[in-house]
Tab-separated table of C-alpha atoms and ligand atoms in Angstrom:
chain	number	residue	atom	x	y	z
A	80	UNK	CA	22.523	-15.890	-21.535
A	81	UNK	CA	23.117	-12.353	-20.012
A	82	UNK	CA	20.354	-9.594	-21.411
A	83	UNK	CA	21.064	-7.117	-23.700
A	84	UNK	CA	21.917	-4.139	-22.279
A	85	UNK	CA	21.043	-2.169	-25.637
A	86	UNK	CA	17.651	-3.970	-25.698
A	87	UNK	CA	14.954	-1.247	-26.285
A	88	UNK	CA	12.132	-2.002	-24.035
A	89	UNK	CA	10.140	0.786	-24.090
A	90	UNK	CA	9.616	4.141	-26.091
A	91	UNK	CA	8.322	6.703	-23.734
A	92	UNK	CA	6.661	9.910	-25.627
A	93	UNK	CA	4.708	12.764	-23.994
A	94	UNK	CA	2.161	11.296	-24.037
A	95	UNK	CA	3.958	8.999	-20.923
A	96	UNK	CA	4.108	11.750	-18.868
A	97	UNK	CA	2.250	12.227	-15.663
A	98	UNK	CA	1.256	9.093	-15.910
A	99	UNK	CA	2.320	7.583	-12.988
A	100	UNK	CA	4.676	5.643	-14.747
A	101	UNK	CA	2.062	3.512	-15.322
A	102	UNK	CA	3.292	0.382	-17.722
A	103	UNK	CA	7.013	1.720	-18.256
A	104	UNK	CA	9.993	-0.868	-16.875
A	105	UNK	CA	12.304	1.052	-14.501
A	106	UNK	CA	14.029	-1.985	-12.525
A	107	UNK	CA	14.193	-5.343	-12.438
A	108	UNK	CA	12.169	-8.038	-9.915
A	109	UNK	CA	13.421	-10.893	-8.705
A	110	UNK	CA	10.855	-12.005	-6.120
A	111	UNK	CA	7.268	-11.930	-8.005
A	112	UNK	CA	5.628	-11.352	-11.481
A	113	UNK	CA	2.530	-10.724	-12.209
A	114	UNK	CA	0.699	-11.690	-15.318
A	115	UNK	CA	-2.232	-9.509	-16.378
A	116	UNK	CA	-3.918	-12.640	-16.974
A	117	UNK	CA	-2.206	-15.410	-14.776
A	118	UNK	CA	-1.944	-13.209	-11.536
A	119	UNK	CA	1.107	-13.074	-9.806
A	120	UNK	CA	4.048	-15.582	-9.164
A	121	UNK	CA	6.433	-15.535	-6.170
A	122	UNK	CA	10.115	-16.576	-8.043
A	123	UNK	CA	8.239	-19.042	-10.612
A	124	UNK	CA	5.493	-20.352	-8.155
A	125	UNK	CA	2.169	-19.607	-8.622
A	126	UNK	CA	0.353	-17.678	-5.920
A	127	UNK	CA	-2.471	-20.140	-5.635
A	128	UNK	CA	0.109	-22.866	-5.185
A	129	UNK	CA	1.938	-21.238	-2.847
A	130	UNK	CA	-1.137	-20.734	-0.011
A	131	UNK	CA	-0.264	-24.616	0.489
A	132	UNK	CA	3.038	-23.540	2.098
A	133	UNK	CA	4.299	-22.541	5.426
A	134	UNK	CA	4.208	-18.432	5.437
A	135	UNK	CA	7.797	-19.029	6.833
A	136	UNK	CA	8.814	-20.911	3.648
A	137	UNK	CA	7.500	-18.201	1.502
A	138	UNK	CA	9.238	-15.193	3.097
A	139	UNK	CA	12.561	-17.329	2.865
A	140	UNK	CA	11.346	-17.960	-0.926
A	141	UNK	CA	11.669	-13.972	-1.078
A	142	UNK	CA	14.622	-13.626	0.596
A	143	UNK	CA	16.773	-16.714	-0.776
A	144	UNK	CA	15.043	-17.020	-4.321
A	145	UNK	CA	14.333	-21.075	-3.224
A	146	UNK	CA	11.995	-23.049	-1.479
A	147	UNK	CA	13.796	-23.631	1.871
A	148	UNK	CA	14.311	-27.927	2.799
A	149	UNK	CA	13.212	-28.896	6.244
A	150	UNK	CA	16.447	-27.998	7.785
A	151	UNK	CA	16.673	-24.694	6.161
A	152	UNK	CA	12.688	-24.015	7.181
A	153	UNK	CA	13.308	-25.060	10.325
A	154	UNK	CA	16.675	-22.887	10.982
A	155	UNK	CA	14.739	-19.815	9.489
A	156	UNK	CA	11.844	-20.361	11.948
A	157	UNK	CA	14.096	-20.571	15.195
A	158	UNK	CA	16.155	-17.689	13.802
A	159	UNK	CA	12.730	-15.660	13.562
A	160	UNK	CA	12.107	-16.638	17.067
A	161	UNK	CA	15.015	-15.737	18.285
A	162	UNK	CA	14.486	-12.000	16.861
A	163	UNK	CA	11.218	-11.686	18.528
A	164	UNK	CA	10.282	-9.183	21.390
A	165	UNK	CA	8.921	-5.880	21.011
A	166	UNK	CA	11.083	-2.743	23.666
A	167	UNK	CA	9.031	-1.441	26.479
A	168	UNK	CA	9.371	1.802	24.797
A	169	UNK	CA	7.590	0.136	21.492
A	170	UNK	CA	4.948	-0.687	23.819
A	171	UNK	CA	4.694	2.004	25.575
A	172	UNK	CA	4.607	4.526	22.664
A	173	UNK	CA	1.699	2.508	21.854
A	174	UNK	CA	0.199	2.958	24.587
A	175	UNK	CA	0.737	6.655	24.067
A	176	UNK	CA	-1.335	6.535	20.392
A	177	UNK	CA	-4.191	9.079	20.034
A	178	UNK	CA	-7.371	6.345	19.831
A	179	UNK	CA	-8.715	8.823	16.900
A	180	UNK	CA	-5.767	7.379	14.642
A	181	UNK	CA	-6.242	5.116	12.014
A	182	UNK	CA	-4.750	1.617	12.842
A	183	UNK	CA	-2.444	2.167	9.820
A	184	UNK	CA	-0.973	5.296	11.333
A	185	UNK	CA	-0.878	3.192	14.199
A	186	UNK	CA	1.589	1.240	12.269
A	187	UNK	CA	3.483	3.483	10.143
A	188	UNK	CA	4.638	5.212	14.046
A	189	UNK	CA	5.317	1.984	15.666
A	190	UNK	CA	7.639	1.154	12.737
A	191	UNK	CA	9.445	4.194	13.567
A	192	UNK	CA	9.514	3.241	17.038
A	193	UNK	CA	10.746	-0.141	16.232
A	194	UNK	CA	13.277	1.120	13.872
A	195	UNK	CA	15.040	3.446	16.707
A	196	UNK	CA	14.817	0.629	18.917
A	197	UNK	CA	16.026	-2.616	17.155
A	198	UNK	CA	17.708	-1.543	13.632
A	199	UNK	CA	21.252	-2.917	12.816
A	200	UNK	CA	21.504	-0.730	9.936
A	201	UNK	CA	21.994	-4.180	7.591
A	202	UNK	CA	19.388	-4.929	4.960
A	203	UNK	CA	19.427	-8.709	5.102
A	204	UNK	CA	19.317	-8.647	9.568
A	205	UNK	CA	16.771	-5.958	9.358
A	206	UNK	CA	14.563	-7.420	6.853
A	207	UNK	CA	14.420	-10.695	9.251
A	208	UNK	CA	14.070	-8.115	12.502
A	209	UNK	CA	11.213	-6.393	10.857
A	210	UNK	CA	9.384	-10.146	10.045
A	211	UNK	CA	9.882	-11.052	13.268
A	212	UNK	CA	8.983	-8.399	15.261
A	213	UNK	CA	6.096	-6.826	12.909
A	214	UNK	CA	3.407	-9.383	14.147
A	215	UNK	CA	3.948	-8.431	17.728
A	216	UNK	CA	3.700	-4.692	16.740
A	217	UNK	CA	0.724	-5.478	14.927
A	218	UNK	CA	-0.810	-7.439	17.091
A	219	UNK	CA	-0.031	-4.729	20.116
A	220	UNK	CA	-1.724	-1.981	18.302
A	221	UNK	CA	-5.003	-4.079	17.683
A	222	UNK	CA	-4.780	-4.878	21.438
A	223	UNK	CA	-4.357	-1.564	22.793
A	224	UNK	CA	-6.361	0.648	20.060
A	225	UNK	CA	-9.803	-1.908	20.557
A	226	UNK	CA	-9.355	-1.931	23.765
A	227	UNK	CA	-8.923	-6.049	24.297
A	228	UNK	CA	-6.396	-5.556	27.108
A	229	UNK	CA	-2.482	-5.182	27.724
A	230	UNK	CA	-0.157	-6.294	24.857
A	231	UNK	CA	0.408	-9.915	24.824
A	232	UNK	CA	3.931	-11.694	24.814
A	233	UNK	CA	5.309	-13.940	22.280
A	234	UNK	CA	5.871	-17.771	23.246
A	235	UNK	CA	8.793	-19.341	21.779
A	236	UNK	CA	6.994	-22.597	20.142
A	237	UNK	CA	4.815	-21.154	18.164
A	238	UNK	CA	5.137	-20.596	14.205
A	239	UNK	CA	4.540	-16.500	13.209
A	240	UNK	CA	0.976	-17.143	12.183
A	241	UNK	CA	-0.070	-19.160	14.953
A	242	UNK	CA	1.782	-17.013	17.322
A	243	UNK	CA	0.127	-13.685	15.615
A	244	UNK	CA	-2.972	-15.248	16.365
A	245	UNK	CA	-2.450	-15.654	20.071
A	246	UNK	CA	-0.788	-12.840	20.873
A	247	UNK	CA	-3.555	-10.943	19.249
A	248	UNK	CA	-6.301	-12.366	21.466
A	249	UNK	CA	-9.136	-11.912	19.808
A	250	UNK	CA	-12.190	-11.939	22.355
A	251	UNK	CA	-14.336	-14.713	21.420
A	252	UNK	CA	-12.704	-15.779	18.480
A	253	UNK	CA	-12.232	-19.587	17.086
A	254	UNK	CA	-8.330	-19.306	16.357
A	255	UNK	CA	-8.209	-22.263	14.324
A	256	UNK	CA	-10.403	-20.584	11.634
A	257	UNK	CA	-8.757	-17.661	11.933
A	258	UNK	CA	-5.374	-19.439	11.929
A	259	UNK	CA	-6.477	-20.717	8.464
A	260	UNK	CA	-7.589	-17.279	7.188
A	261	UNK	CA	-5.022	-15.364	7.727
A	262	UNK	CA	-1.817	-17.834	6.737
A	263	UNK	CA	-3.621	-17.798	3.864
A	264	UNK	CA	-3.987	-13.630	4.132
A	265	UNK	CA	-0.321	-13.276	4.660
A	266	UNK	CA	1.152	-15.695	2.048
A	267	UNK	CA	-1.384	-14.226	-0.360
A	268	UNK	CA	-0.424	-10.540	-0.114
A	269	UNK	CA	3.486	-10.975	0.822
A	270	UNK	CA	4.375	-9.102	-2.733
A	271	UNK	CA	2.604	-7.876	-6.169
A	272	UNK	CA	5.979	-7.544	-8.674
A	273	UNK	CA	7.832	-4.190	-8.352
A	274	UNK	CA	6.185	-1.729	-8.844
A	275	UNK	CA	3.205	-1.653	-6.728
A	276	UNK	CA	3.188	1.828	-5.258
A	277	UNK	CA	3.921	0.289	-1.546
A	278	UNK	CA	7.116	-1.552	-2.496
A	279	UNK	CA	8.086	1.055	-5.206
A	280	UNK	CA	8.047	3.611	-2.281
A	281	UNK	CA	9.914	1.125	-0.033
A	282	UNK	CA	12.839	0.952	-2.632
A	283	UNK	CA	12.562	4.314	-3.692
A	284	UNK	CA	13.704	5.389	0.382
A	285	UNK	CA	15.694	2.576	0.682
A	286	UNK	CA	17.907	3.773	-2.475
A	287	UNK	CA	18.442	7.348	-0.245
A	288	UNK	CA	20.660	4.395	1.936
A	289	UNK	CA	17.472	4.653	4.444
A	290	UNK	CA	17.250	1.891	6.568
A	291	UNK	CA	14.402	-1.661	6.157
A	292	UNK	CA	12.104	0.196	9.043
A	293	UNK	CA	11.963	3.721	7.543
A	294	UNK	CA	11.491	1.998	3.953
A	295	UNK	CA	8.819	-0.192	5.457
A	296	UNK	CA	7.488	3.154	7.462
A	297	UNK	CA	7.334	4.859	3.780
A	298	UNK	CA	5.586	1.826	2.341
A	299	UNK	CA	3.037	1.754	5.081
A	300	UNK	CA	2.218	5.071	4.041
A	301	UNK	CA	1.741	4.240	0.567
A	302	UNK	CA	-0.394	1.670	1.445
A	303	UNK	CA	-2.675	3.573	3.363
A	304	UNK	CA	-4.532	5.568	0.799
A	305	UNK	CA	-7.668	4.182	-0.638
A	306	UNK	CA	-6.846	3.565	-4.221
A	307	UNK	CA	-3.999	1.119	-2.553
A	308	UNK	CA	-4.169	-1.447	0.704
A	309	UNK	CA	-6.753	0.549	2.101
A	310	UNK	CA	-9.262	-0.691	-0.619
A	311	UNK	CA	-9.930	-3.987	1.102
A	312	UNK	CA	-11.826	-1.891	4.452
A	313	UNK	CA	-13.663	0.032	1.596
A	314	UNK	CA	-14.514	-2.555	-0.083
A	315	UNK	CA	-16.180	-4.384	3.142
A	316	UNK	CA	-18.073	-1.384	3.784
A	317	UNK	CA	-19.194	-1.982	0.248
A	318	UNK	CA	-20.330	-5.545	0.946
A	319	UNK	CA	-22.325	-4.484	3.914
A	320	UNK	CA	-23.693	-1.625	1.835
A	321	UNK	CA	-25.301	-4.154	-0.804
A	322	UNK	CA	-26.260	-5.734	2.129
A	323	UNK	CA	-27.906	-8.846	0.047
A	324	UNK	CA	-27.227	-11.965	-2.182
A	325	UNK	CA	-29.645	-11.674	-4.285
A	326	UNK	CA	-27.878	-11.128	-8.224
A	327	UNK	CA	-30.539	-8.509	-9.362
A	328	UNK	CA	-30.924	-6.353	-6.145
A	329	UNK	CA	-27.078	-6.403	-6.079
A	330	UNK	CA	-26.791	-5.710	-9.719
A	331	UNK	CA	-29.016	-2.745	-9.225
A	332	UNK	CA	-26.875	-1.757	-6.121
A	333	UNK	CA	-23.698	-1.893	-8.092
A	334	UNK	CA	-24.608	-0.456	-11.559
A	335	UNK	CA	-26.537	3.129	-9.859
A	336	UNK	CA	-23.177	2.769	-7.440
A	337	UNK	CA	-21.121	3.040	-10.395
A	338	UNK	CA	-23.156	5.820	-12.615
A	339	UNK	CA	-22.866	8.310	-9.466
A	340	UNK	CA	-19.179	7.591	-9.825
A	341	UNK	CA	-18.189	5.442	-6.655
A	342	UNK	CA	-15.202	3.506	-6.599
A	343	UNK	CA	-16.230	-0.459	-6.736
A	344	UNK	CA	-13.622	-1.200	-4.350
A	345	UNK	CA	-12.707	-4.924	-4.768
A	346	UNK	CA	-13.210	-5.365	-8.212
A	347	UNK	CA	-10.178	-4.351	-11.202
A	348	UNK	CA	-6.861	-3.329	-10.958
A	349	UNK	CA	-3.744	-1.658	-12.356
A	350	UNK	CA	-2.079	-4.623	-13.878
A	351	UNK	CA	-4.401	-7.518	-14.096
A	352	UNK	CA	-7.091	-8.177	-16.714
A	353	UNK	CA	-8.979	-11.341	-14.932
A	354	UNK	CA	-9.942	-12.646	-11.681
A	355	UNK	CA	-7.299	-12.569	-9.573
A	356	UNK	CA	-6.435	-16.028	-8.247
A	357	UNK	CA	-5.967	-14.616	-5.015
A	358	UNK	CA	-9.395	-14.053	-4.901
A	359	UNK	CA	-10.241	-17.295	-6.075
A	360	UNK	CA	-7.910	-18.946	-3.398
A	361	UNK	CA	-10.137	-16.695	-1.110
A	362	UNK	CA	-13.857	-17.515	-2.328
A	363	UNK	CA	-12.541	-21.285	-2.072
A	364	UNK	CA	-11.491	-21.000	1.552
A	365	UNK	CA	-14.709	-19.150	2.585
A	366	UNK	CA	-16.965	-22.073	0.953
A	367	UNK	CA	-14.602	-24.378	3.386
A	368	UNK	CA	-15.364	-21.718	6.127
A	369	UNK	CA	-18.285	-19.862	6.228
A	370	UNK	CA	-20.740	-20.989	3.727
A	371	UNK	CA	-23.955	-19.198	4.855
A	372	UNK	CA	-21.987	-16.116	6.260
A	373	UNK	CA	-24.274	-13.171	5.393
A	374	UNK	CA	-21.380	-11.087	4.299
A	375	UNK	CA	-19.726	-13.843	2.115
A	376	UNK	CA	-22.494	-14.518	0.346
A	377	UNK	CA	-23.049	-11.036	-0.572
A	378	UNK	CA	-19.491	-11.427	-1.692
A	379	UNK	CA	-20.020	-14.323	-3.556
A	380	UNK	CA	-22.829	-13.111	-5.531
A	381	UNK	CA	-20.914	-9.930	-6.061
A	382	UNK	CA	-18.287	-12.046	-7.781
A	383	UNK	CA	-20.196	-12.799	-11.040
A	384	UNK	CA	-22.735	-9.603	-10.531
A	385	UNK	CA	-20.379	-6.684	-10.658
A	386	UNK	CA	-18.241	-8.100	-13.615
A	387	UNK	CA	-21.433	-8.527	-15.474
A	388	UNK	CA	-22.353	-4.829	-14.493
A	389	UNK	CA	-19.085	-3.065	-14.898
A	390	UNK	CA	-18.085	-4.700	-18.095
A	391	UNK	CA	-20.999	-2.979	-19.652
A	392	UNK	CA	-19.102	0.089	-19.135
A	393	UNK	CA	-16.645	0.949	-21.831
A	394	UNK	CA	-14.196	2.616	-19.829
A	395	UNK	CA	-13.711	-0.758	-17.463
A	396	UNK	CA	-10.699	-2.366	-18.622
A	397	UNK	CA	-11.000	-4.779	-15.657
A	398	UNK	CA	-14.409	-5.763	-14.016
A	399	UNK	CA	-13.519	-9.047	-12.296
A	400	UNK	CA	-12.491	-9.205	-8.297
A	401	UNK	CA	-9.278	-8.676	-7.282
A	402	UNK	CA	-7.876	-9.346	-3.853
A	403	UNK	CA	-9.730	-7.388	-1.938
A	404	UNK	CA	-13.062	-8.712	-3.291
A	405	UNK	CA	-14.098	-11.187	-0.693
A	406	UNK	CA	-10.704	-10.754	2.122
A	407	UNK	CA	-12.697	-9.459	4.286
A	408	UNK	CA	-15.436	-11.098	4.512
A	409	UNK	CA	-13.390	-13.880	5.582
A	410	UNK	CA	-12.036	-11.840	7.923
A	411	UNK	CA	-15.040	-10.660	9.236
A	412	UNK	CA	-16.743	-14.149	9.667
A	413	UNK	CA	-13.318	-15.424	11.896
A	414	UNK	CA	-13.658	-12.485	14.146
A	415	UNK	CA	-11.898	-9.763	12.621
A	416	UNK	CA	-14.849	-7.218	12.625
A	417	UNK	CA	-13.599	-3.827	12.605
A	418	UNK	CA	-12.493	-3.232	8.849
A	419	UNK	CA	-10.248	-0.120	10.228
A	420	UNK	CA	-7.684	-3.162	10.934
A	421	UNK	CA	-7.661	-4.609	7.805
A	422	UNK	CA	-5.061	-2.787	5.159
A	423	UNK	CA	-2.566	-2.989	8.522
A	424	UNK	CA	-3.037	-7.022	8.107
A	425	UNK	CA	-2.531	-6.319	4.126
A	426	UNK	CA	1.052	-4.119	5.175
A	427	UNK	CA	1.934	-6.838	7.992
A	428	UNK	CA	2.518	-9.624	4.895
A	429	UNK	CA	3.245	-6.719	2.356
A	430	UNK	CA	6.104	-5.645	4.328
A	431	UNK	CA	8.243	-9.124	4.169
A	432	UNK	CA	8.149	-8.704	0.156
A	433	UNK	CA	9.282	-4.811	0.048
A	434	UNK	CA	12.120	-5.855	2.575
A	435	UNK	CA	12.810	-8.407	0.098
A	436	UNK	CA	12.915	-6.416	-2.993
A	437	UNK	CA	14.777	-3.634	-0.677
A	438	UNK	CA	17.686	-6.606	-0.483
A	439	UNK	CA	17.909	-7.040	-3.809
A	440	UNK	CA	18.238	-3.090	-4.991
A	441	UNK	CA	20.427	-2.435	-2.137
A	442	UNK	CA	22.547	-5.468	-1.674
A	443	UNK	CA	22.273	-7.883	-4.912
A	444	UNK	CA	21.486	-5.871	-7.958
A	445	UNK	CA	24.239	-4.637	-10.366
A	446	UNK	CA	26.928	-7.183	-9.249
A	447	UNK	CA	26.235	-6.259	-5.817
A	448	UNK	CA	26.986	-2.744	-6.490
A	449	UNK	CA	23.136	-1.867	-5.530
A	450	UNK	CA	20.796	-0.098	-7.613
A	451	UNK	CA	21.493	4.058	-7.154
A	452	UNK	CA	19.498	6.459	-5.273
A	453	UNK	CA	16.303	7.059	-7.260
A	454	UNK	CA	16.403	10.160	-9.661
A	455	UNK	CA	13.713	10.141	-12.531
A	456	UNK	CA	13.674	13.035	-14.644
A	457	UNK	CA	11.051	15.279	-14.821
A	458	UNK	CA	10.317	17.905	-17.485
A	459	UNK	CA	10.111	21.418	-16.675
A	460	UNK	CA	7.082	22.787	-17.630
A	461	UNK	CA	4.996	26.677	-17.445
A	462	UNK	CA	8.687	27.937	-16.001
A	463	UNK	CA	9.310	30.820	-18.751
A	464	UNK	CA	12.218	32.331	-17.459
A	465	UNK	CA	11.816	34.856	-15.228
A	466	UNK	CA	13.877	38.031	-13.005
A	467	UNK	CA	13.188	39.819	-9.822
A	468	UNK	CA	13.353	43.564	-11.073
A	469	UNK	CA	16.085	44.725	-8.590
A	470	UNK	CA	15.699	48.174	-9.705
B	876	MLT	C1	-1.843	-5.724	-5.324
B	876	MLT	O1	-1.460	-6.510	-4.443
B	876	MLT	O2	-2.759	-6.001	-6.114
B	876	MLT	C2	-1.153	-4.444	-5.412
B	876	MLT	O3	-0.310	-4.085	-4.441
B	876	MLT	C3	-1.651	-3.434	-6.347
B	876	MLT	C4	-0.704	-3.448	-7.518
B	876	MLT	O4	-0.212	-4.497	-7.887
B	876	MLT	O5	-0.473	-2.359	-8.069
């Protein structure tokens, strides 16, 4: 049955305003929900469900709103191959990056770069362009910024993951661990509902009739500041900080933390009012993977220690971990030491569910009419009108 358009869903009163819109519906979503206490869903499927499938299969889930069959998963992949390859001008503008740059400005340039090199100017093409080329960018700019070496090539039998993985290159790593970490990294932060403030940049460029690698350049942004992606490097540096697994020095660590008014990176969120279960998902695959790590042990014990703290706080509305809580760790223990890299790993998956959401406001929504250029009103305020005296 088709909703009703006259449906009130919301009253907004002043007291709404300068809020961030936090809380009040402006759009519909089509590719993920999230439930304050569930977590999030990608089109029906729960998150910690979908870690068990290909990262392939879950971008097409995105894009095509169904699981793909074999056939289909297997026509997406070689179509995603078939996109890959990265201009010698991407690379060499790379190349070209000031080393002082944070990896995720890194990223938000090569984007542009890749954008004025490969864009069709078609939001379905370009969403698939920008999956398949975004794990060579990223794993370029790890390359060249660390100093590992020269950029490596993609091979053509390899799945995105596994192929991320070796064209990164990571000295001394064990790929198959870090295989397993980050498939599970990418299909775990590929999209958070719609209105994230990465994705709800994304579509709000996209709806100036942009194009998917200035939206995604936009997003990047977004996702840079702390108080979004760029919470999971904080909230490593946090880990190491506490520095121990023992519950009551930890406690201690986290409570003074708190009363000097440091962020707890890692722990609450916007929407959610539990654990998140892609933290769970993520404390489960480091008990598989690194046990006695140092770090994820401080993690764990961090788990049940800063709810305990924070909740003793009235203003927490959220203590428990969210998905940053224990990511890096994980990524820390599979090789992936320098927590400058990690938020561009978080925008790497992120990016496949804003170009998703960016096809459905641009080509889908409205009876394919698209969703209009964004326009929210604001209300004028401390503007008494005024006159230059001409005399
Ligand atoms: C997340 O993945 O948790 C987000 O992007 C933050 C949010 O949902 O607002």
């Amino acid at each position: 049955m088709a909703a009703d358009p006259s449906e009130v869903l919301f009253t907004v009163t002043r007291a709404h305003l300068d809020t961030g819109l936090r809380g009040i519906p402006v759009g519909t979503c089509g590719t993920s929900k999230v439930d304050p206490i569930e977590g999030v869903s990608y089109v029906g499927y729960p998150v910690a469900e979908m870690v068990d499938v290909e990262p392939e299969a879950a971008v097409y889930l995105l894009y095509f709103k169904e699981l793909p069959t074999p056939e289909q998963l297997a026509a997406f992949k070689a179509d995603l191959r078939a996109r890959q390859g990265l201009s010698p001008t991407v690379i060499n503008a790379i190349k070209a990056m000031p080393r002082e740059g944070h990896p995720m400005e890194w990223l938000m340039a090569g984007l542009v770069y890749l954008g004025m090199t490969s864009k069709t100017g078609d939001w379905v093409e370009d969403a698939k362009n920008l999956v398949a080329k975004s794990t060579e960018l990223t794993a370029a700019i790890f390359r060249v910024r660390s100093g590992w070496g020269e950029p490596i090539a993609p091979r053509a039998d390899l799945d995105l993951i596994e192929n991320f993985v070796y064209m990164l290159g990571v000295p001394g790593a064990d790929n198959a661990k870090l295989t397993e970490v980050l498939r599970s990294f990418y299909v775990l932060h590929l999209d958070h509902g719609g209105g994230n403030l990465s994705t709800f940049v994304g579509k709000a460029v996209a709806s100036g009739n942009a194009d998917q690698f200035a939206s995604a350049c936009a997003s990047m942004a977004a996702l840079y500041g702390p108080l979004h992606g760029r919470a999971n490097q904080d909230c490593l540096e946090l880990v190491r900080k506490v520095g121990t697994d023992d519950p009551e020095k930890a406690a201690a660590y986290i409570k003074a933390a708190f009363e000097r008014g440091d962020k707890i990176y890692g722990f609450g969120h916007a929407v959610l009012r539990a654990e998140d279960p892609r933290a769970r998902v993520q404390y489960a695959l480091g008990e598989r993977i690194c046990p006695d790590d140092p770090l994820f042990r401080t993690a764990k014990t961090l788990r049940t220690v800063a709810p305990a703290v924070l909740g003793t706080f009235e203003k927490v509305s959220n203590p428990f971990p969210n998905v940053d809580a224990v990511s890096g760790a994980l990524l820390n223990a599979v090789g992936l030491t320098d927590s400058n890299y990690y938020t561009v790993l978080f925008g790497l998956s992120r990016m496949a569910g804003i170009a998703a959401q960016v096809i459905d406001e641009r080509v889908r929504a409205r009876g394919g009419k698209g969703v209009p250029i964004y326009r929210p009103k604001y209300i004028a305020e401390g503007q008494p009108p005024r006159h230059l005296n001409k005399s």
